[in-house]
Short mmCIF file of C-alpha atoms in Angstrom, two decimals:
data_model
loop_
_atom_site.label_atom_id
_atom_site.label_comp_id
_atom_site.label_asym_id
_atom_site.label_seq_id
_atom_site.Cartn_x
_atom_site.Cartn_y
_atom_site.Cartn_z
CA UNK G 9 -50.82 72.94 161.49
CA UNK G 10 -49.45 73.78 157.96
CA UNK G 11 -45.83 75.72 159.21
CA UNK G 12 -42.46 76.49 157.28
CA UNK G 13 -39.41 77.59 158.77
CA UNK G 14 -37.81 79.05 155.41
CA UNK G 15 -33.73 80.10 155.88
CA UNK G 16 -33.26 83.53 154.49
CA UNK G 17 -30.66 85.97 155.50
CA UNK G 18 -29.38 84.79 158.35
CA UNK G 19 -32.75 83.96 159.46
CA UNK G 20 -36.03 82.72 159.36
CA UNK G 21 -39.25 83.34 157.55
CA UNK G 22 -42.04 81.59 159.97
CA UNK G 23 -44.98 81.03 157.98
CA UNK G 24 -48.28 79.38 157.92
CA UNK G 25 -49.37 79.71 154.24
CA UNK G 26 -53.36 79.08 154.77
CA UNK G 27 -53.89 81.28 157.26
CA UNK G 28 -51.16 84.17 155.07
CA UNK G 29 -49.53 84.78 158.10
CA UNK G 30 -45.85 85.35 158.11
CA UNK G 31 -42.43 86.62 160.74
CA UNK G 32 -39.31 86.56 161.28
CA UNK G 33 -37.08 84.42 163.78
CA UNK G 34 -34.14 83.42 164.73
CA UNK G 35 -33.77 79.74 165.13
CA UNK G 36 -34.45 79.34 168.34
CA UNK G 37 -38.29 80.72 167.38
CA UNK G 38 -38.38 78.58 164.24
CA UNK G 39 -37.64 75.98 166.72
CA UNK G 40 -40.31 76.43 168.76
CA UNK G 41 -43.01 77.07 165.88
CA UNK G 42 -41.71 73.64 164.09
CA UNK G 43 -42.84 72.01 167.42
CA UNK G 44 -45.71 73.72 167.89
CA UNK G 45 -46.79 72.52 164.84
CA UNK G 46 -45.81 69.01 165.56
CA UNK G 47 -47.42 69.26 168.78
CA UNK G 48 -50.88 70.50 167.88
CA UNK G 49 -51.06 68.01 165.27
CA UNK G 50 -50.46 65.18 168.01
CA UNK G 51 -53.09 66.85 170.26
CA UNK G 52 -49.98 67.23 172.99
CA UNK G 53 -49.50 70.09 175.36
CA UNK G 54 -47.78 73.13 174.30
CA UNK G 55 -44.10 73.23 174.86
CA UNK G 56 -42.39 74.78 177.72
CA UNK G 57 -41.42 78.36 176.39
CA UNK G 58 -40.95 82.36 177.56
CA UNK G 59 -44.10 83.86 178.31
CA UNK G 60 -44.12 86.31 176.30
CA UNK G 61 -43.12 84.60 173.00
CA UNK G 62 -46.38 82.18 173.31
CA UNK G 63 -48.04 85.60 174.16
CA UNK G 64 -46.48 87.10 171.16
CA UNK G 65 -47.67 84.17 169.27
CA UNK G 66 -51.10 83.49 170.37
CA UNK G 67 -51.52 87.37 169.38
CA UNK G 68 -50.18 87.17 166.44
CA UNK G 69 -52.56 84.65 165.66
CA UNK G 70 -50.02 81.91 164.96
CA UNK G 71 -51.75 79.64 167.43
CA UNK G 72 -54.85 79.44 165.97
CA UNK G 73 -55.48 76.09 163.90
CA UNK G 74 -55.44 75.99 160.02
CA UNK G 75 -58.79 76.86 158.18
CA UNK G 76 -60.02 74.16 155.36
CA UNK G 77 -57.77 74.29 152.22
CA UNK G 78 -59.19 75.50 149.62
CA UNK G 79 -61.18 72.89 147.21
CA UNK G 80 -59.95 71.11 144.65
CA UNK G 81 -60.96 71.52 141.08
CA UNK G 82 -64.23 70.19 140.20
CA UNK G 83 -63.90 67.24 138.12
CA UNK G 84 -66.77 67.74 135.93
CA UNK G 85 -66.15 69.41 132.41
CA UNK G 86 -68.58 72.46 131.88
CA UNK G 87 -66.33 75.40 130.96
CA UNK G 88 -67.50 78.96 131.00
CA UNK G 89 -64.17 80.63 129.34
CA UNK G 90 -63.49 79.52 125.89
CA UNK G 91 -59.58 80.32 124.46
CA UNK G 92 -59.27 80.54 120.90
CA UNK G 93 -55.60 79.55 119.29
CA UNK G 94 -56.53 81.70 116.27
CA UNK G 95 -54.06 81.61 114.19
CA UNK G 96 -49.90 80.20 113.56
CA UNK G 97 -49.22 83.58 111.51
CA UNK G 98 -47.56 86.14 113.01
CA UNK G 99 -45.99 89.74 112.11
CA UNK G 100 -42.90 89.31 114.83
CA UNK G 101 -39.90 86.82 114.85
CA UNK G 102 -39.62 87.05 118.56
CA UNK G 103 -36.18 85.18 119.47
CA UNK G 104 -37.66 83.17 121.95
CA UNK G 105 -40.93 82.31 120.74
CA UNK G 106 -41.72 78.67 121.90
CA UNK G 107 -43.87 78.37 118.97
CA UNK G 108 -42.04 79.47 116.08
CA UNK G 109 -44.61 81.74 114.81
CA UNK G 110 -44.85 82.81 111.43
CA UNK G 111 -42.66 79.75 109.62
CA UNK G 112 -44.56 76.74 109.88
CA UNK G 113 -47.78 76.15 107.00
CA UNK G 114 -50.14 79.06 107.64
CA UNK G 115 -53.16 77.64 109.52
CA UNK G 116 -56.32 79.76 110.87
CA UNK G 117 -58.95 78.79 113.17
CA UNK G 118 -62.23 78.94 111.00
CA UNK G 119 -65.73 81.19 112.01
CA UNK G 120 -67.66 77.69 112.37
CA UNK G 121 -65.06 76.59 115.19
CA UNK G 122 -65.47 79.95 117.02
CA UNK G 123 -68.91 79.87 116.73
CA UNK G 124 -69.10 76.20 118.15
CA UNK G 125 -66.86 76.68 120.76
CA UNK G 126 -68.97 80.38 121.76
CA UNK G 127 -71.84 78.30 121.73
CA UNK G 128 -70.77 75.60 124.28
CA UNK G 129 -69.54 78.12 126.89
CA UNK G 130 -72.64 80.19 126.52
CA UNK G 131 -74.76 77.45 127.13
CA UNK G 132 -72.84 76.35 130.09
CA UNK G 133 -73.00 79.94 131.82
CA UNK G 134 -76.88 79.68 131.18
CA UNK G 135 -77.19 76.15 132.83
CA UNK G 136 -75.24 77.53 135.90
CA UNK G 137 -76.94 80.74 136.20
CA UNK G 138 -73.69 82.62 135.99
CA UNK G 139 -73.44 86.38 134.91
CA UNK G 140 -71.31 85.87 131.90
CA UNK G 141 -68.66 83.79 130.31
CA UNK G 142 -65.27 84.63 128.39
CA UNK G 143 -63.85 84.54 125.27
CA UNK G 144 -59.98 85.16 124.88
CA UNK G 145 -58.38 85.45 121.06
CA UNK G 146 -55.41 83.58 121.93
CA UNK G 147 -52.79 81.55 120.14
CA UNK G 148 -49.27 80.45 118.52
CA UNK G 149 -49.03 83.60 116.72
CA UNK G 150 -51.04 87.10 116.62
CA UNK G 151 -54.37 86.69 116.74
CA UNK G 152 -54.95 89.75 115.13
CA UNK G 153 -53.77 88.17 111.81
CA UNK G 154 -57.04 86.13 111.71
CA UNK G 155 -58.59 89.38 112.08
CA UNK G 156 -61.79 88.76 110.02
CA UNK G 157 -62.78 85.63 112.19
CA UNK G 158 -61.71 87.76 115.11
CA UNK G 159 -64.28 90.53 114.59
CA UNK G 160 -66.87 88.30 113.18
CA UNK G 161 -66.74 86.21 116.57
CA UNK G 162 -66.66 88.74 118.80
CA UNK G 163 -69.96 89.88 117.55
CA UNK G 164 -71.45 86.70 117.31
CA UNK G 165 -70.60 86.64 120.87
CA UNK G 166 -72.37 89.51 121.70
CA UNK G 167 -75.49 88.18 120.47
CA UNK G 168 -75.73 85.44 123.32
CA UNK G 169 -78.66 85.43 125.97
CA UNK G 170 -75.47 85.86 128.72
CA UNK G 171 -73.19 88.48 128.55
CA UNK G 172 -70.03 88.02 126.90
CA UNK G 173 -66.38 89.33 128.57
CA UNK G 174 -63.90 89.60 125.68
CA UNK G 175 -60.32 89.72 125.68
CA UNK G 176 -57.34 89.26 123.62
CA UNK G 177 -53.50 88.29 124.45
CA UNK G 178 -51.72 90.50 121.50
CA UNK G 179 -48.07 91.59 120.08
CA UNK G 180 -49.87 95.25 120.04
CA UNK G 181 -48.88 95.64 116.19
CA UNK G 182 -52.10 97.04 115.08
CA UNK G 183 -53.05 99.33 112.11
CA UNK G 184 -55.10 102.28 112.67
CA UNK G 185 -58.39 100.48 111.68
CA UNK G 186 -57.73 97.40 114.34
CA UNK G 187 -56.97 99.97 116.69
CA UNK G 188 -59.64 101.90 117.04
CA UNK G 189 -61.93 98.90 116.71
CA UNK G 190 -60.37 96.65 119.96
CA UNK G 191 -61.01 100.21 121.91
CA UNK G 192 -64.49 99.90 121.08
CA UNK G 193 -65.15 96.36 121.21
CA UNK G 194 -63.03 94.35 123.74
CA UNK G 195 -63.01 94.60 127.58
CA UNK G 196 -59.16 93.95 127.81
CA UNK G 197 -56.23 92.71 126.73
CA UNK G 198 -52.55 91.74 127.65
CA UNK G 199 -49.83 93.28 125.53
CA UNK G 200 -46.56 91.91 124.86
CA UNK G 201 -43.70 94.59 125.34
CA UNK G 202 -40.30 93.28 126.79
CA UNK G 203 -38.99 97.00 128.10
CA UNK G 204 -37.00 99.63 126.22
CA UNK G 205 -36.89 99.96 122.36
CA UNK G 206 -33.06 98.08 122.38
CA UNK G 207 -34.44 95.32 124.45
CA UNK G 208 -38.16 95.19 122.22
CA UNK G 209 -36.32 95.48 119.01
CA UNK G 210 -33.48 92.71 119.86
CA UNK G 211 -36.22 90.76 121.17
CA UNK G 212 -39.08 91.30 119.20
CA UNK G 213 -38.29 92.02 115.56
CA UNK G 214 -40.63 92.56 112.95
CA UNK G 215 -40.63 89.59 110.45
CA UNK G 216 -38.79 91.82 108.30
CA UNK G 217 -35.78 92.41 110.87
CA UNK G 218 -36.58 96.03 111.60
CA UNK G 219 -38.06 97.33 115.17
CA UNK G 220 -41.54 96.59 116.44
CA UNK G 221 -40.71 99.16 119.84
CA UNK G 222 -42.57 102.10 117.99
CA UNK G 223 -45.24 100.35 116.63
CA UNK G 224 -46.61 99.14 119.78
CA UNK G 225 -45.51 101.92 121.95
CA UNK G 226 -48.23 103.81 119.67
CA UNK G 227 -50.75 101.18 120.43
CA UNK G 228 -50.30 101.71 124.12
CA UNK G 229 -50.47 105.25 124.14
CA UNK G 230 -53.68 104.79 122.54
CA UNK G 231 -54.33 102.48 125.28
CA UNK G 232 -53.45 104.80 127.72
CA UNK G 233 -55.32 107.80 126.35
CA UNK G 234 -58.48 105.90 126.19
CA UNK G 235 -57.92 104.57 129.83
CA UNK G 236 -58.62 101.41 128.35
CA UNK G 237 -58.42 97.90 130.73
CA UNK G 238 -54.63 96.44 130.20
CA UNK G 239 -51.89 94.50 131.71
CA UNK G 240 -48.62 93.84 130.19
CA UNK G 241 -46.59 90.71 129.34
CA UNK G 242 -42.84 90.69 129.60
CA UNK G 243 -40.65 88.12 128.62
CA UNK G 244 -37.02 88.39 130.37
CA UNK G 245 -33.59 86.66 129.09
CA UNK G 246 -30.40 86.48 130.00
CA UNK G 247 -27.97 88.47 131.20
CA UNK G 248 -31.16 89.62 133.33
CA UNK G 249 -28.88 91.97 135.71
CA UNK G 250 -28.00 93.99 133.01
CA UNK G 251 -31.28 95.27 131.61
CA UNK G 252 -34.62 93.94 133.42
CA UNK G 253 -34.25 96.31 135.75
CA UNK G 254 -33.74 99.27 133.17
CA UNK G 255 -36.88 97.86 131.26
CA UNK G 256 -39.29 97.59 134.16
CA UNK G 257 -38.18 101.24 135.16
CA UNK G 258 -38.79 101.61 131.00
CA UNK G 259 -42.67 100.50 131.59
CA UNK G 260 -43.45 102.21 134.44
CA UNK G 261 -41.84 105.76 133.04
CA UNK G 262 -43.57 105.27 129.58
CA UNK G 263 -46.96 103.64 130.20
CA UNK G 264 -50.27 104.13 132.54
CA UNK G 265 -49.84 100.15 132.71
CA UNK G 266 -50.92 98.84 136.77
CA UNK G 267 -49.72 95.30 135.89
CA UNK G 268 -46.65 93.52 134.50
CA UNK G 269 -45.82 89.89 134.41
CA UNK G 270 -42.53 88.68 133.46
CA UNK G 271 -41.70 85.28 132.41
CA UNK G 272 -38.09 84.35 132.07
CA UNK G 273 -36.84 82.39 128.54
CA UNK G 274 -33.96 80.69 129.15
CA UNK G 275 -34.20 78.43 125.76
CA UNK G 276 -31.71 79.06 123.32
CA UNK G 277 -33.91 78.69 119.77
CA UNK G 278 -37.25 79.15 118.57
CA UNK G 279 -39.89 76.15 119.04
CA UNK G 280 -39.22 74.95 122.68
CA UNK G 281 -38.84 75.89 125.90
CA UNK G 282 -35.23 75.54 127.90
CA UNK G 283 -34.24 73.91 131.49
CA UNK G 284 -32.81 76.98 133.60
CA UNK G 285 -29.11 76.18 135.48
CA UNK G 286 -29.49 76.85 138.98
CA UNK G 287 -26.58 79.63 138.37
CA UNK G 288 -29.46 81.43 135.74
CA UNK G 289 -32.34 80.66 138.05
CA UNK G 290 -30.54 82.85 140.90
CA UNK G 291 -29.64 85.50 138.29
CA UNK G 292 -32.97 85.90 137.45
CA UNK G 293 -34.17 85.69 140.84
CA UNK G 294 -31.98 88.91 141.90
CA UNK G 295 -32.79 90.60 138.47
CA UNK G 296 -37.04 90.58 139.08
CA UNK G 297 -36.48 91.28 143.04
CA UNK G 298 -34.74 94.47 142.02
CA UNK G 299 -37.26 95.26 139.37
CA UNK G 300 -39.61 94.31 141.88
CA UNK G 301 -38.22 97.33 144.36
CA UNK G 302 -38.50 99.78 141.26
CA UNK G 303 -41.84 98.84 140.46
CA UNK G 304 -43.38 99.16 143.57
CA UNK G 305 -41.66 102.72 144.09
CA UNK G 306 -43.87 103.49 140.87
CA UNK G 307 -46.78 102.20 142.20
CA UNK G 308 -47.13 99.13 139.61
CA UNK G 309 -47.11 95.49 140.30
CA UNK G 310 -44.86 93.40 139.09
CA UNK G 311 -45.78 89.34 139.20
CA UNK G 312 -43.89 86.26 138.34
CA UNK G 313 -46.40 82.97 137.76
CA UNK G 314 -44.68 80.76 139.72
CA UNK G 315 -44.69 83.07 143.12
CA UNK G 316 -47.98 84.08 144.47
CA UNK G 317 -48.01 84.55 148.07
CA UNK G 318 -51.27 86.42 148.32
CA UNK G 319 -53.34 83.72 147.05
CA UNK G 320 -54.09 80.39 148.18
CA UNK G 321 -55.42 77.46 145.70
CA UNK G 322 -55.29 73.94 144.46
CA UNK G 323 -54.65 74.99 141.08
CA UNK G 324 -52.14 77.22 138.95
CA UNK G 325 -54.64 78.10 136.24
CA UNK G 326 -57.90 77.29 135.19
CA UNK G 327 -56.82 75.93 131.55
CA UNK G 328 -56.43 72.29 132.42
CA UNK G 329 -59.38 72.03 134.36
CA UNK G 330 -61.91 74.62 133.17
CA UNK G 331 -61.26 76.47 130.07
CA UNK G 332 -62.32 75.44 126.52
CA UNK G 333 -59.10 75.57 124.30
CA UNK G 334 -59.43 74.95 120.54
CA UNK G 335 -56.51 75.49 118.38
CA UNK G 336 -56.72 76.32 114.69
CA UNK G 337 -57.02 72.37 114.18
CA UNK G 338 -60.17 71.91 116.06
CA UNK G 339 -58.15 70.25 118.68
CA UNK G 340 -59.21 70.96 122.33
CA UNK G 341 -56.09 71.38 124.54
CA UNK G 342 -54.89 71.59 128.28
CA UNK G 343 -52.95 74.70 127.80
CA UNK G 344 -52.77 77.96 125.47
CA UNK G 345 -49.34 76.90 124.41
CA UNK G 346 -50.44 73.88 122.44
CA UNK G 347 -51.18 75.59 119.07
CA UNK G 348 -50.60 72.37 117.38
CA UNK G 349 -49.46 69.03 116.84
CA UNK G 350 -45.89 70.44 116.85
CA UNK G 351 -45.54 71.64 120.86
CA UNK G 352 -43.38 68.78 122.66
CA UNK G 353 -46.53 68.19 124.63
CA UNK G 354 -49.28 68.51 122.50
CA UNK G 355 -49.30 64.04 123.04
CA UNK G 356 -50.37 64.68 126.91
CA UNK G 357 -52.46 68.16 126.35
CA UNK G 358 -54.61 66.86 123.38
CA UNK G 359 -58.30 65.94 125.59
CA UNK G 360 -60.60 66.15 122.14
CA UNK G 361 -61.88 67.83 119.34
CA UNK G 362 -64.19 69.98 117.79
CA UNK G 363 -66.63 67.45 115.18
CA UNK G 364 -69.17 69.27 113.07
CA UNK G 365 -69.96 71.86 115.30
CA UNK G 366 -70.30 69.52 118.48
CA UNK G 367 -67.29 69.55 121.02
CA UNK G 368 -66.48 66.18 122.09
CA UNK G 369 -64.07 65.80 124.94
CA UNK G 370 -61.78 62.45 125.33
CA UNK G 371 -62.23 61.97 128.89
CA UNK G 372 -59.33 59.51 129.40
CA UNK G 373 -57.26 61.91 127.88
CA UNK G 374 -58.26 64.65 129.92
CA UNK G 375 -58.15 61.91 133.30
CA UNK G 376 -54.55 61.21 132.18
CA UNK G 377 -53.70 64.62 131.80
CA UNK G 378 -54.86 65.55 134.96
CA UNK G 379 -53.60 62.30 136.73
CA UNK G 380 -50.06 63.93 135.48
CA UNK G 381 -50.61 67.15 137.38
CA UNK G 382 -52.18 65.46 140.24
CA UNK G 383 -48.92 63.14 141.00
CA UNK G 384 -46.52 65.70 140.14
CA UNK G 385 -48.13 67.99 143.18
CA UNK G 386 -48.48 64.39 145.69
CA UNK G 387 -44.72 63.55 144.86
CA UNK G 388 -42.93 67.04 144.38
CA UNK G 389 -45.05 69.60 146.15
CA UNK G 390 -46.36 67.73 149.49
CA UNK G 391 -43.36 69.30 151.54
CA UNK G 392 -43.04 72.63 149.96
CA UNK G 393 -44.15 76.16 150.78
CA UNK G 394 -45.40 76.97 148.19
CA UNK G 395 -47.34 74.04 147.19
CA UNK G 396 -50.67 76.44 148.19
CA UNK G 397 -49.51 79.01 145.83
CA UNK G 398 -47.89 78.17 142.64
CA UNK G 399 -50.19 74.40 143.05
CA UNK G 400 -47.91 72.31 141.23
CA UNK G 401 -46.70 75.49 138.94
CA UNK G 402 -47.35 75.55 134.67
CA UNK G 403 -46.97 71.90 133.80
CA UNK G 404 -45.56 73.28 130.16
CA UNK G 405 -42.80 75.01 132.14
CA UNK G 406 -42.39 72.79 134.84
CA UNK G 407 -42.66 69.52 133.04
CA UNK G 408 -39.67 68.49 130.71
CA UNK G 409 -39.77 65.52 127.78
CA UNK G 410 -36.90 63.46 127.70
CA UNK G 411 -38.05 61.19 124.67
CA UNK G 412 -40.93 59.80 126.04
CA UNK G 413 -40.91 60.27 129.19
CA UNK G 414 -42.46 63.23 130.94
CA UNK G 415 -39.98 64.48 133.91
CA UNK G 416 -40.62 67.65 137.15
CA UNK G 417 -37.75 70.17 136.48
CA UNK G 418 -36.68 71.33 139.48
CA UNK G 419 -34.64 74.65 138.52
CA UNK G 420 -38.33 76.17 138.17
CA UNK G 421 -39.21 75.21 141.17
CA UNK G 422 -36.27 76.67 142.98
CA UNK G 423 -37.07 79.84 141.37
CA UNK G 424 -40.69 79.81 142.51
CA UNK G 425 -39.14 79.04 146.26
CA UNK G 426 -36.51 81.67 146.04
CA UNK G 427 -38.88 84.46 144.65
CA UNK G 428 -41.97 83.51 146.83
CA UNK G 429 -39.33 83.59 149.92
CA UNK G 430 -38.05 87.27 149.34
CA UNK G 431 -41.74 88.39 148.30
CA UNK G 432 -42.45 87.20 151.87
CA UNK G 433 -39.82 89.09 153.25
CA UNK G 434 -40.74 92.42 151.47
CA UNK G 435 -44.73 91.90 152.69
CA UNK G 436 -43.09 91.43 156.27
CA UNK G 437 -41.07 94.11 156.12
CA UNK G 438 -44.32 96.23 154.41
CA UNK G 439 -46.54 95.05 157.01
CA UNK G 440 -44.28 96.44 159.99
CA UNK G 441 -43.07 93.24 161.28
CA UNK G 442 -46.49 90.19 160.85
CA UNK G 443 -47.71 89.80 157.24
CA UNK G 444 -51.75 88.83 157.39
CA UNK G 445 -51.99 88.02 154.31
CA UNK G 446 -52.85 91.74 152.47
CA UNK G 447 -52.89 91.59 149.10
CA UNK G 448 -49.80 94.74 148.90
CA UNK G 449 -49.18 94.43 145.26
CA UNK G 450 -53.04 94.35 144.32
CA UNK G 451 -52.64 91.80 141.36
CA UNK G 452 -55.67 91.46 139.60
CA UNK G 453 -56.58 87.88 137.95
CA UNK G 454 -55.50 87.68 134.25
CA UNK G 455 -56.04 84.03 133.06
CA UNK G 456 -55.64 84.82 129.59
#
């Protein structure tokens, strides 16, 4: 029996995370679940307690044994989404941008490498019988810039014996022509807007220094007008009490958007990605759980990657094990982020390349890859609550390089706790008293 007593308030979240089914207790009932737990594992009798607390239990459900985990990824490489890193070039200088788009050497993923990699995934959902496969425009800097091999790929897509789903991950900068042709040629995208126009512009400038708040504010009324299929990306920095809160309320006032996912930046410059202190990781937990309250009032859902109560899996994302990845290089990568030869851990995420048309995968590479994730989650995650929900979390964000050595943070990790905790709380507290494991916030899945 798979049971964590988690300390909160005074108190005690009792939960059993594969059968999503969560309570409150004092000690004396965490207690008693703990061995309970201990108990049915050792096939021993059930401990002396009140009558109506094992009642209360075996109601409840909390009795009944685990079902099978889910299981793990399949091993075999035959990936049905393909994620194109289109292009380095960019038309924002976001301050946090872990990929410094927009500075380095210009460099564009070519027509032929779409085409290849479109071909590979189509085949694949053709082998397996499978109603479509996906194609996300992607990348170290706004894929719209590459906008010719954009267009010219989508339709190519479009022309394969399997239907194609086609999305794009976007800064929302658009001219009028761009526009009006994603409306009427994608099937959705995620927008980057990080709140109000101060906290967009500071945040987000145009490579020229001015505002992009009013260009892309246009783009999603558009977006809204044409009830077209969105979710929005924010990105949240310090000091996170004094204007998350005002940005989320920002979103939800301004837009028609269902969906926002934050990630926090706590790096200090361009090109990298920074360790939070614990004293930041608590900021920002108190920051989204507010925003989280003032989202939910609006009827949106707000979602942070790293806490995911509602779902249950062996895996954070698909990219590592089943997504095809190409960068502007021809390189196939582990992980959206690795544009290039220039991310801190494009030496562990590099698994092959794209030859003449023909995709050849390095399996070692990808085996050592995965080997990384797989000890991280035996060594860090076997005790932890969340291990069935965040599954060993982003390795780009919870993986730091100290020279040569890959190292777990563990400041990310106590935000995914701490969030995932008080998330549990508020679907207790929604649920009257038991969470079963209802989906409350309704996130749908956005890989890309």
């Amino acid at each position: 029996m798979d049971v964590y007593a988690i300390p909160i308030d005074g108190k005690y979240i009792l939960y059993r995370p594969l059968l999503k089914l969560a309570f409150i207790g004092n000690r004396s009932m965490a207690d008693l679940a703990l061995r309970l737990a201990n108990q049915q594992d050792n096939g021993t009798s059930t401990p002396d307690a009140p009558a109506d607390v094992l009642a209360f239990l075996d109601q409840i459900g909390f009795l009944q044994p685990d079902p099978a985990p889910p299981p793990p990824p399949n091993p075999e490489f035959r990936p049905v989404t393909a994620v194109l890193l289109m292009t380095n070039r960019c038309t924002l200088r976001c301050t946090y941008c872990y990929a410094d788009a927009g500075i380095l050497p210009p460099e564009d993923l070519s027509y032929e490498l779409a085409r290849a990699v479109i071909d590979q995934v189509a085949s694949n959902a053709a082998e397996q019988h499978l109603p479509q496969f996906e194609i996300c425009f992607h990348g170290g800097g706004e894929p719209t810039f590459a906008w010719d091999v954009m267009t010219r790929a989508t339709v190519y897509a479009r022309t394969q014996p399997v239907p194609a789903k086609v999305t794009t991950v976007s800064n929302g900068v658009w001219s009028a022509r761009q526009r009006d042709w994603i409306l009427h040629h994608l099937d959705g995208l995620t927008i980057s807007l990080d709140g109000g126009p101060e906290t967009q512009n500071r945040q987000r400038p145009l490579a020229s220094g001015q505002g992009s708040s009013r260009h892309v504010m246009k783009t999603i009324r558009a977006l809204d007008n044409a009830n077209f299929d969105y979710g929005i990306r924010m990105t949240a920095v310090a000091p996170w009490r004094d204007r998350f809160a005002a940005d989320v309320r920002f979103i939800c006032e301004e837009t028609g958007c269902k969906t926002i996912q934050v990630e926090p930046a706590f790096n200090m410059v361009r090109g990298e990605h920074g360790e939070s202190s614990l004293a930041e990781s608590e900021e920002f937990v108190a920051a989204f759980m507010e925003a989280f309250e003032i989202a939910a009032a609006a009827g949106r859902s707000l979602a942070y990657s790293g806490a995911r109560p509602w779902l249950v899996t062996q895996t954070f994302c698909t990219a590592p094990y089943q997504a095809l990845i190409v960068n502007a290089a021809g390189q196939v990568v582990a992980c959206y982020e690795i544009a290039s030869d220039n991310h801190v851990m494009a030496h562990i995420s590099t698994i092959g390349a794209v030859r003449e048309t023909q995709i050849a995968v390095d399996l070692p590479a990808r085996d050592r890859m995965l080997g990384l994730l797989a000890d991280k989650k035996q060594t860090q995650c076997a005790d932890c609550f969340c291990r069935w929900h965040c599954a060993g979390d982003c390795y780009t964000r919870s993986f730091v390089v100290n020279g040569t050595t890959i190292l777990p943070t563990t400041t990310r990790c106590h935000t995914n706790r701490q969030i995932t905790a008080h998330l549990l709380l508020w679907n207790i507290m929604a649920s009257g008293g038991v969470w079963r494991g209802q989906n409350l916030m309704v996130i749908p899945k956005r890989d890309c």
